[in-house]
Tab-separated table of C-alpha atoms in Angstrom:
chain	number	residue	atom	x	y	z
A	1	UNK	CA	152.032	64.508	110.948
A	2	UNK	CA	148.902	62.632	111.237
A	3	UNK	CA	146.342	63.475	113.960
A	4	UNK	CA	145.552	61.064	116.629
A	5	UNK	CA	144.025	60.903	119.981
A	6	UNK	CA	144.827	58.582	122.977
A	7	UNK	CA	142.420	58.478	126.036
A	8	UNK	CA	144.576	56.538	129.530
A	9	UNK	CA	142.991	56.679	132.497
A	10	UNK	CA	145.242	59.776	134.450
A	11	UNK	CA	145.232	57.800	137.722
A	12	UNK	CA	145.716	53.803	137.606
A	13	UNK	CA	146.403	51.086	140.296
A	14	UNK	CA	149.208	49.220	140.507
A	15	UNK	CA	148.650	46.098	139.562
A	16	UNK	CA	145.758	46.251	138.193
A	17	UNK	CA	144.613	46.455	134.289
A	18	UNK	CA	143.278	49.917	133.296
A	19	UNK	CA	142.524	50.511	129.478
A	20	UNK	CA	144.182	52.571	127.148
A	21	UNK	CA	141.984	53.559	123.546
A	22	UNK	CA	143.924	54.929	120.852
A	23	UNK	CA	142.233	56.318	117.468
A	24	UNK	CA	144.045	57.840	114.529
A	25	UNK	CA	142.370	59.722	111.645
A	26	UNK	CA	143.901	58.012	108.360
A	27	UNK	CA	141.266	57.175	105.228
A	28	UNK	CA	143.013	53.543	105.049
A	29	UNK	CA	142.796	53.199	101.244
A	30	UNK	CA	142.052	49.436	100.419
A	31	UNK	CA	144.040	49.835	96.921
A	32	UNK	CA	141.441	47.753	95.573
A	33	UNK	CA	139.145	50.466	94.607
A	34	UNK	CA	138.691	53.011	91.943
A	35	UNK	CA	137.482	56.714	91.416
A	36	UNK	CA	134.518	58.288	89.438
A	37	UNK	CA	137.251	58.079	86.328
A	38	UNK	CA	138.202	54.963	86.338
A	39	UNK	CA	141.066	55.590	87.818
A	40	UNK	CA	142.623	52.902	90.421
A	41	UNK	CA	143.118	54.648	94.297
A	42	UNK	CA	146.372	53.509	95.258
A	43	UNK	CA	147.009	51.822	98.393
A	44	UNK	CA	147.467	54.475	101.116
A	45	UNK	CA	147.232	53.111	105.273
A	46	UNK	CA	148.748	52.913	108.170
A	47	UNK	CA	151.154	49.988	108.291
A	48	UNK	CA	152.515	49.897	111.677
A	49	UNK	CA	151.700	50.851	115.127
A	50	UNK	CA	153.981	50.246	118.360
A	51	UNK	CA	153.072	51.476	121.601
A	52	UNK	CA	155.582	52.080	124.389
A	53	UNK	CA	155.414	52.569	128.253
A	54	UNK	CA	159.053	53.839	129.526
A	55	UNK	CA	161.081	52.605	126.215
A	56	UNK	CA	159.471	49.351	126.383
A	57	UNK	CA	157.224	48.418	124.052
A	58	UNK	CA	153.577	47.001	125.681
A	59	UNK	CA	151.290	46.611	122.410
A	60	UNK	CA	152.249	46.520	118.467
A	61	UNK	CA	150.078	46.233	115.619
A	62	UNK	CA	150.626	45.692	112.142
A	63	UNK	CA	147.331	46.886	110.019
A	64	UNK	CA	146.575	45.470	106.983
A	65	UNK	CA	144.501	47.048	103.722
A	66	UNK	CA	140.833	45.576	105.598
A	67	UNK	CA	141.030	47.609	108.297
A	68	UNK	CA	138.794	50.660	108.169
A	69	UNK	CA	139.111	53.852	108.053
A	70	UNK	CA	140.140	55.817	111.158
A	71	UNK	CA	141.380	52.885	113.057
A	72	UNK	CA	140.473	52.432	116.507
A	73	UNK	CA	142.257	50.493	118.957
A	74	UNK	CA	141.956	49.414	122.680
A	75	UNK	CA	143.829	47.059	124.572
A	76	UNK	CA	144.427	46.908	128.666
A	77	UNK	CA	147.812	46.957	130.444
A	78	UNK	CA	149.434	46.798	133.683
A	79	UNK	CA	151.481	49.188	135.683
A	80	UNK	CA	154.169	49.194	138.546
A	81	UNK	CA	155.278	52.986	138.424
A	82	UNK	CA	154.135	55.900	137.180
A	83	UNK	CA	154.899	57.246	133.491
A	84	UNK	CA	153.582	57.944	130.014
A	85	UNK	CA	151.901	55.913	127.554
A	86	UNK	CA	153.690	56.563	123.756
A	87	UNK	CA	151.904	55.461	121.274
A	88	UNK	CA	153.884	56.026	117.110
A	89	UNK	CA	152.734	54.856	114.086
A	90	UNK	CA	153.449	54.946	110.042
A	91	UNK	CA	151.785	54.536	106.546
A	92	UNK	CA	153.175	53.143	103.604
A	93	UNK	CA	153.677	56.782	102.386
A	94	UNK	CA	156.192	56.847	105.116
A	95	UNK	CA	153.974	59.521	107.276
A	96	UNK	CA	153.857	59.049	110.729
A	97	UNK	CA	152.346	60.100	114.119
A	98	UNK	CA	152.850	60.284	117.436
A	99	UNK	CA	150.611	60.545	120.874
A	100	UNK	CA	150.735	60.293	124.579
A	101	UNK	CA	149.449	60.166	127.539
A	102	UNK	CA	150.677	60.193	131.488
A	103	UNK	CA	149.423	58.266	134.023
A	104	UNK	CA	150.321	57.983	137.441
A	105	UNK	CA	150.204	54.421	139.759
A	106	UNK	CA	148.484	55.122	143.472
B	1	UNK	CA	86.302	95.255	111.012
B	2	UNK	CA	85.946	93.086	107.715
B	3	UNK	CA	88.977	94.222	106.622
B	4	UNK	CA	90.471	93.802	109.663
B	5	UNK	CA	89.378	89.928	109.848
B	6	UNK	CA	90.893	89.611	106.768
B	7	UNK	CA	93.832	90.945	107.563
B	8	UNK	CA	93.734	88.469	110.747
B	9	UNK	CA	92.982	85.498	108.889
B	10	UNK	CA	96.033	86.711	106.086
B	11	UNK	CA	98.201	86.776	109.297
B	12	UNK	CA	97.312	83.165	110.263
B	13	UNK	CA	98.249	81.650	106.648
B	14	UNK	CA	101.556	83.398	106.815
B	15	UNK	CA	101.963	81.971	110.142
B	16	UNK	CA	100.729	78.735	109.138
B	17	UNK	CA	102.978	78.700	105.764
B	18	UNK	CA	105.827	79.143	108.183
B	19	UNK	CA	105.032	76.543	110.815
B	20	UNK	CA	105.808	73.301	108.413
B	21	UNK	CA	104.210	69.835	109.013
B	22	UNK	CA	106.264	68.028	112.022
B	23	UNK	CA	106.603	64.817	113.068
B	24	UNK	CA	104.936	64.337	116.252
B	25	UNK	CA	106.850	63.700	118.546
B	26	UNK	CA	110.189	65.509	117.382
B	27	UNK	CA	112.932	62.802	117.631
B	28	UNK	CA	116.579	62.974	117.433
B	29	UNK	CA	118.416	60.784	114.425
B	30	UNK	CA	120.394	58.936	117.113
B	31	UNK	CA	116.571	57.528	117.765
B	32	UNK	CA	116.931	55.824	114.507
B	33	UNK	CA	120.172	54.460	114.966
B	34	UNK	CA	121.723	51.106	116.104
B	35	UNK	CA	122.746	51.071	119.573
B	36	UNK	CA	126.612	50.595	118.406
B	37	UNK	CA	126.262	53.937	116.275
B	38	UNK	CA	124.747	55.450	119.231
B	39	UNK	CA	126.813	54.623	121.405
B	40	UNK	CA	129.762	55.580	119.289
B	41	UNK	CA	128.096	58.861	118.986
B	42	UNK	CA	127.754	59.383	122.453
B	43	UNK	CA	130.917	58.262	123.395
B	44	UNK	CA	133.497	61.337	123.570
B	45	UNK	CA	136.600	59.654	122.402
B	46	UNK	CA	135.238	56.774	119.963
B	47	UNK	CA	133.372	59.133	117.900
B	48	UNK	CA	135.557	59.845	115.069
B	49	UNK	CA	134.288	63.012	114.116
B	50	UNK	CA	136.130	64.374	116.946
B	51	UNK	CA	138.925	63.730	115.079
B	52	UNK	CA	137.852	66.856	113.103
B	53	UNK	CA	136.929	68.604	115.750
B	54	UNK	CA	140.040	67.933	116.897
B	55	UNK	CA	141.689	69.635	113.493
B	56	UNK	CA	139.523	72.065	113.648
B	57	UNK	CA	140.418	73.828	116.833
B	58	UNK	CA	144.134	73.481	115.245
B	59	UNK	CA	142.728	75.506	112.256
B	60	UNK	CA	140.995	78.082	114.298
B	61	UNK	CA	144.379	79.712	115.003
B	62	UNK	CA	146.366	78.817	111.808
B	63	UNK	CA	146.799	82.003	109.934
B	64	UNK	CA	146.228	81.589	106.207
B	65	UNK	CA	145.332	83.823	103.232
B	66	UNK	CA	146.859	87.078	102.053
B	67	UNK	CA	145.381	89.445	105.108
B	68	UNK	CA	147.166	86.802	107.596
B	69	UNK	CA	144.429	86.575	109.540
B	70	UNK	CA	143.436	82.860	111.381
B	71	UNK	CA	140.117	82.968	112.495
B	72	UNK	CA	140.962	83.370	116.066
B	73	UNK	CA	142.293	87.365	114.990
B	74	UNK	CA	138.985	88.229	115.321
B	75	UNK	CA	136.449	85.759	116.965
B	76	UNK	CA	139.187	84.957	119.687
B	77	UNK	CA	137.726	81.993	121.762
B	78	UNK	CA	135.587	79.763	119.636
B	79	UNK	CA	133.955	78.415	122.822
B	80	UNK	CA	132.519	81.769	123.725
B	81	UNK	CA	132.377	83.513	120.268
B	82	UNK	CA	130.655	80.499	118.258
B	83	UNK	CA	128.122	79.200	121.511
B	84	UNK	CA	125.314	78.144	119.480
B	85	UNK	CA	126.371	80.216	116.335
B	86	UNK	CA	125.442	76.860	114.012
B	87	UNK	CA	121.616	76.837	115.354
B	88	UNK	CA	121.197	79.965	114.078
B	89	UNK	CA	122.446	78.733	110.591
B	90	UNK	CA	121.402	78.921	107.613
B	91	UNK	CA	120.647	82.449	107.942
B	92	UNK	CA	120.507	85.906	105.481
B	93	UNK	CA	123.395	87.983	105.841
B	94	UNK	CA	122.359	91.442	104.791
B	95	UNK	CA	126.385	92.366	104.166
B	96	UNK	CA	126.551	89.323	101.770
B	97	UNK	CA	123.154	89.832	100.398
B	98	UNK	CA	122.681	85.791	100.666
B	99	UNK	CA	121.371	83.315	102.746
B	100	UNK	CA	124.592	80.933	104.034
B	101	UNK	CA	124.490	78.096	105.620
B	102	UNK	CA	127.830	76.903	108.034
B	103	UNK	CA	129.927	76.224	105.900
B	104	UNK	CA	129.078	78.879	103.699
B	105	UNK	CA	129.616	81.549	106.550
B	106	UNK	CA	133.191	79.924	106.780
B	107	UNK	CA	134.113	80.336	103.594
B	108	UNK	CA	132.590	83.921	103.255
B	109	UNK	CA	135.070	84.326	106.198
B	110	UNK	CA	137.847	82.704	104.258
B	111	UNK	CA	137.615	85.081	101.092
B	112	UNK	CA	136.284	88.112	102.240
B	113	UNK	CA	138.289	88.806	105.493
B	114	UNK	CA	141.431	86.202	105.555
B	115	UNK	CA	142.151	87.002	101.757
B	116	UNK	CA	142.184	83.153	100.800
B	117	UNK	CA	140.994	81.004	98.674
B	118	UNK	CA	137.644	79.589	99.124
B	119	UNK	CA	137.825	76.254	100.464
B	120	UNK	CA	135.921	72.936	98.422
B	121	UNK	CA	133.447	71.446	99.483
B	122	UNK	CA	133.653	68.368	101.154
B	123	UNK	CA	137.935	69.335	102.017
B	124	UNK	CA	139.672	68.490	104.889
B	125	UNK	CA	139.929	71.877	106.286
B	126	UNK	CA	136.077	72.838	105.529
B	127	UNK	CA	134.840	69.706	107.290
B	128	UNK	CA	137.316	70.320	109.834
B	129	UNK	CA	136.849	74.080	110.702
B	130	UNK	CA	132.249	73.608	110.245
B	131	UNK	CA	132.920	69.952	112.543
B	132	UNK	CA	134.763	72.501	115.324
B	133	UNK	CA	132.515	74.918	115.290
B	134	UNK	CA	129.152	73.388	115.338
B	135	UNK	CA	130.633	71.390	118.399
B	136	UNK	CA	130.185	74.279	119.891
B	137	UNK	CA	126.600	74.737	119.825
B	138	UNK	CA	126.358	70.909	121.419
B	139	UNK	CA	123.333	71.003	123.226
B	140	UNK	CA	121.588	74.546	121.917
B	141	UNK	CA	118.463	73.896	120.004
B	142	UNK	CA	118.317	74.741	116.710
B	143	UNK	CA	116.731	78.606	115.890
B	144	UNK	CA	117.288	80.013	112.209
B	145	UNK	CA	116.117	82.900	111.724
B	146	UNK	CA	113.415	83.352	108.758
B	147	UNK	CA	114.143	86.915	107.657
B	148	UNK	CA	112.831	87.769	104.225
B	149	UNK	CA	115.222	86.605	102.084
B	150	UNK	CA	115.811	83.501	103.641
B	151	UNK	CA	111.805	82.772	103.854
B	152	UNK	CA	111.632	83.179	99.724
B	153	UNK	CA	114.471	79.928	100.130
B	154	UNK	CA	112.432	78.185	102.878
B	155	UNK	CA	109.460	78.067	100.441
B	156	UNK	CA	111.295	76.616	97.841
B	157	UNK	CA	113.048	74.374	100.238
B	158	UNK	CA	109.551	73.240	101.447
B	159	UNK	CA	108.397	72.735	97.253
B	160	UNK	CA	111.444	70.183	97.189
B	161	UNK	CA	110.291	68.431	100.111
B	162	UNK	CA	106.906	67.266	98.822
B	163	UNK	CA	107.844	67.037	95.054
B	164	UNK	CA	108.517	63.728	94.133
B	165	UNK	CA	111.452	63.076	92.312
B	166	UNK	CA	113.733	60.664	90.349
B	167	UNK	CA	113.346	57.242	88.974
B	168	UNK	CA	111.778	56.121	92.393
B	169	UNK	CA	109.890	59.112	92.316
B	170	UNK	CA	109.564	59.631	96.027
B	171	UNK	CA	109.533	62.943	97.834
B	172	UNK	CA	111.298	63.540	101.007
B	173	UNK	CA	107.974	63.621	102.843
B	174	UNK	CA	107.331	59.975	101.684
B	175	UNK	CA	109.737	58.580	104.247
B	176	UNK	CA	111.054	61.278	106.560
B	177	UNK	CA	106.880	62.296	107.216
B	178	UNK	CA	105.125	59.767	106.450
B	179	UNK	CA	106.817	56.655	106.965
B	180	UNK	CA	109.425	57.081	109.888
B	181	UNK	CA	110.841	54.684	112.470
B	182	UNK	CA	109.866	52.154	109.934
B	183	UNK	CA	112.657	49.782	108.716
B	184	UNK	CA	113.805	50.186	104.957
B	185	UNK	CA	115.941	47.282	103.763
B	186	UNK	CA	118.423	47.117	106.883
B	187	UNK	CA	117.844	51.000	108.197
B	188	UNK	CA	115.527	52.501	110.129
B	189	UNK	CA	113.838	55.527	108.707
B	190	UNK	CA	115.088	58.867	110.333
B	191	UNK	CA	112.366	62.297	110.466
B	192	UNK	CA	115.365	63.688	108.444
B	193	UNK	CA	116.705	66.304	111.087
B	194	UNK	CA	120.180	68.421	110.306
B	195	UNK	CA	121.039	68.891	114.083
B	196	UNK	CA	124.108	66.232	114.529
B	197	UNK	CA	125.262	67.441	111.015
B	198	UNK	CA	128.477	67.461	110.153
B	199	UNK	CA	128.263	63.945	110.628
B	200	UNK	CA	130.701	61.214	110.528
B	201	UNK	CA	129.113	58.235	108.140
B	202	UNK	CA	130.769	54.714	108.340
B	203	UNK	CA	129.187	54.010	104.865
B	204	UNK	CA	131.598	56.940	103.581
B	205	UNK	CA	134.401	55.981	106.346
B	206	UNK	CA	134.864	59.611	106.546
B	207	UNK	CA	132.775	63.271	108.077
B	208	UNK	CA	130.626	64.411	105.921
B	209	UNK	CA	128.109	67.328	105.615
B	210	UNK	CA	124.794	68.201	105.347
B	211	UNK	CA	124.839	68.859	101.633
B	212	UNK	CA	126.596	65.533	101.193
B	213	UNK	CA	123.903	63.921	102.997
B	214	UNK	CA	121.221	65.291	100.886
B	215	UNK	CA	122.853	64.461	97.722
B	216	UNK	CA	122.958	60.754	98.985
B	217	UNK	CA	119.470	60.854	99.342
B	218	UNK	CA	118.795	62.058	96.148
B	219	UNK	CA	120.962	59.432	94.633
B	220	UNK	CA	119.097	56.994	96.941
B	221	UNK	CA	115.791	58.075	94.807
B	222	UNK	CA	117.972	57.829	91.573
B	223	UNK	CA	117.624	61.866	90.723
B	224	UNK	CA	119.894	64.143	89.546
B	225	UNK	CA	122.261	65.199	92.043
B	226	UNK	CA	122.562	68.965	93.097
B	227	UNK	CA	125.730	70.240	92.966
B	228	UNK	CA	127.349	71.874	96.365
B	229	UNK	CA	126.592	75.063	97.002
B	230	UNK	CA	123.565	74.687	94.971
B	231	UNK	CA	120.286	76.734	95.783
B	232	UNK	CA	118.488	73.359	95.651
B	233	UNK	CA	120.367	72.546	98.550
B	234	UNK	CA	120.824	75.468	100.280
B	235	UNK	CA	116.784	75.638	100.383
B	236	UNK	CA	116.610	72.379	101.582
B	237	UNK	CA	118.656	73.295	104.443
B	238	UNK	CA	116.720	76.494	105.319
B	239	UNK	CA	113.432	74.215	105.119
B	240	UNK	CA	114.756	71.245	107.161
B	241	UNK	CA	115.769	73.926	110.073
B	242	UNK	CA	112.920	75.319	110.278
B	243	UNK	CA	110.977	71.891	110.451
B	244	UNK	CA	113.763	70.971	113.347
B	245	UNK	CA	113.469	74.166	115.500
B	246	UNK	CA	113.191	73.899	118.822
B	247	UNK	CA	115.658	70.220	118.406
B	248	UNK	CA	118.989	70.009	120.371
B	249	UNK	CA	121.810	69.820	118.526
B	250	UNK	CA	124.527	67.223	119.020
B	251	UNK	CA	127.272	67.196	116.429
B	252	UNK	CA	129.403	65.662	115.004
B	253	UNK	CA	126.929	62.926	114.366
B	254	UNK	CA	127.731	59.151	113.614
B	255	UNK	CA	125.533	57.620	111.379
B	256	UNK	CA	125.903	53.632	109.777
């Protein structure tokens, strides 16, 4: 299970964009590089990440070997009703994490 | 009353021997930073060293060794037990007859009363468990003690700060006394102070500790790198607190 934190603001508007910041602790190995021994690192990051609101899926990413390290992530959305912000991911070692977050619409 | 003048003026050295040169005014290494690591440092859920933090606090309670002890069994709640425990490191522990620093404490922890293998320098769970609890001293100025043995370290600590060393043959006072806040290729030159340390670096796209940090600054002068857990380092440490004290501390750090 890899370790992540989410950060939504607990109490939104309806209607109107609030911002929801997602960071997950992953070393993002390039694949390009190699060790004190000469040794090449294999490729090791996080591939996918989908984000969800009620099922539906509000913001996807697909993460390629330049991101860096620890990935962090922000994006705003919008809200009718109140509910909880699911954010999953995987790496290409077939790992994966979860986090969420409620919110509720005044 | 000669001898007692002497005696004074004896007291005074000692005094002075222990009061090391500081930069005037004391300044925090976030000074020295741009404002995006700054603010990245200040900001409570960009700063990726929470993410060991984070860990950490799962540690605290995670039984592990032979005596199946976490370290919650006996320091309970880190917020109350470890308030401000990492200012007061490093410091001598008469039981262990040694200075240790934070993570050295931790590990002494590790073998001696949870039965487990020490863990490596520089691991996952060390940088995790030293990142959670120095959080805890956020904000408590840094205070280690100098009991005997840890003074004999603090005076070699303070012989490695002015000896010059490596192919560039710089000391440490070169640039973190003499020449701070100046700009060296595309940094600015910190005072050198340990209080946001264990610090997440984006150069190493990972936390880090102190130790590491000093070893990348004797590679910066091209000298022989200590090895962890070295006394070389260990001094340092013990000198570099005591030239802080009095500084708030605010880890986990970010640094570019």
């Amino acid at each position: 299970m890899i370790l992540g934190r989410i950060q939504v603001p607990p109490n939104v508007r309806k209607g109107e964009p609030f911002e929801v910041r997602i960071l997950v602790q992953h070393p993002m190995e390039t694949g390009y590089r190699r060790d004190l021994n000469g040794q090449a690192i294999p490729l090791h990051i996080v591939d996918k990440l989908v984000c969800r609101v009620g099922g539906a899926e509000v913001f996807s990413a697909e993460l390629g070997s330049g991101i860096a390290a620890n990935p962090y992530m922000a994006f705003y959305a919008m809200a009718d009703a109140s509910g909880e912000v699911e954010v999953e991911w995987r790496d290409n070692r077939g790992e994966t994490g979860r986090v969420s977050a409620k919110f509720s619409v005044a | 009353m000669r001898a007692m003048a002497v005696a004074a003026a004896s007291l005074a050295l000692a005094a002075a021997a222990q009061q090391p040169p500081r930069p005037q005014p004391l300044l925090a290494g976030t000074t020295f930073q741009s404002p995006e690591a700054r603010q990245m440092q200040l900001d409570d859920f960009a700063n990726p060293g929470l993410l060991w933090v984070e860990r950490g606090q799962r540690l605290w309670s995670e039984p592990r060794g032979a005596a199946g002890k976490s370290c919650a069994s006996c320091h309970g709640d880190a917020g109350q037990s470890m308030r401000t425990a990492a200012a007061h490191h490093p410091r001598y522990y008469p039981a262990a007859g040694q200075v240790l620093d934070l993570e050295g404490r931790i590990n002494r922890c590790v073998t001696e009363n949870e039965h487990a293998p020490a863990l490596a320098w520089e691991s996952e769970e060390l940088l995790s468990l030293a990142a959670y609890v120095a959080r805890q001293s956020k904000g408590a100025a840094i205070d280690a003690p100098l009991e005997a043995p840890a003074r004999d370290l603090y005076e070699q600590g303070r012989h490695l700060y002015f000896e010059r060393q490596g192919q560039l043959n710089l000391a440490c006072t070169n640039c973190h006394d003499m020449n701070w806040g100046k700009t060296l290729f595309a940094e600015r030159i910190s005072q050198g102070h340990p209080a946001d340390w264990p610090a997440y670096r984006i150069e190493w796209q990972t936390l880090g500790s102190l130790q590491r940090r000093l070893r990348a600054c004797y590679f910066g002068v091209r000298a022989e790198l200590p090895a962890f857990g070295s006394q070389d380092l260990l001094a340092l440490e013990v000198y570099l607190a005591a030239r802080a004290r009095g500084l708030e501390l605010s880890p986990p750090g970010v640094r570019k």
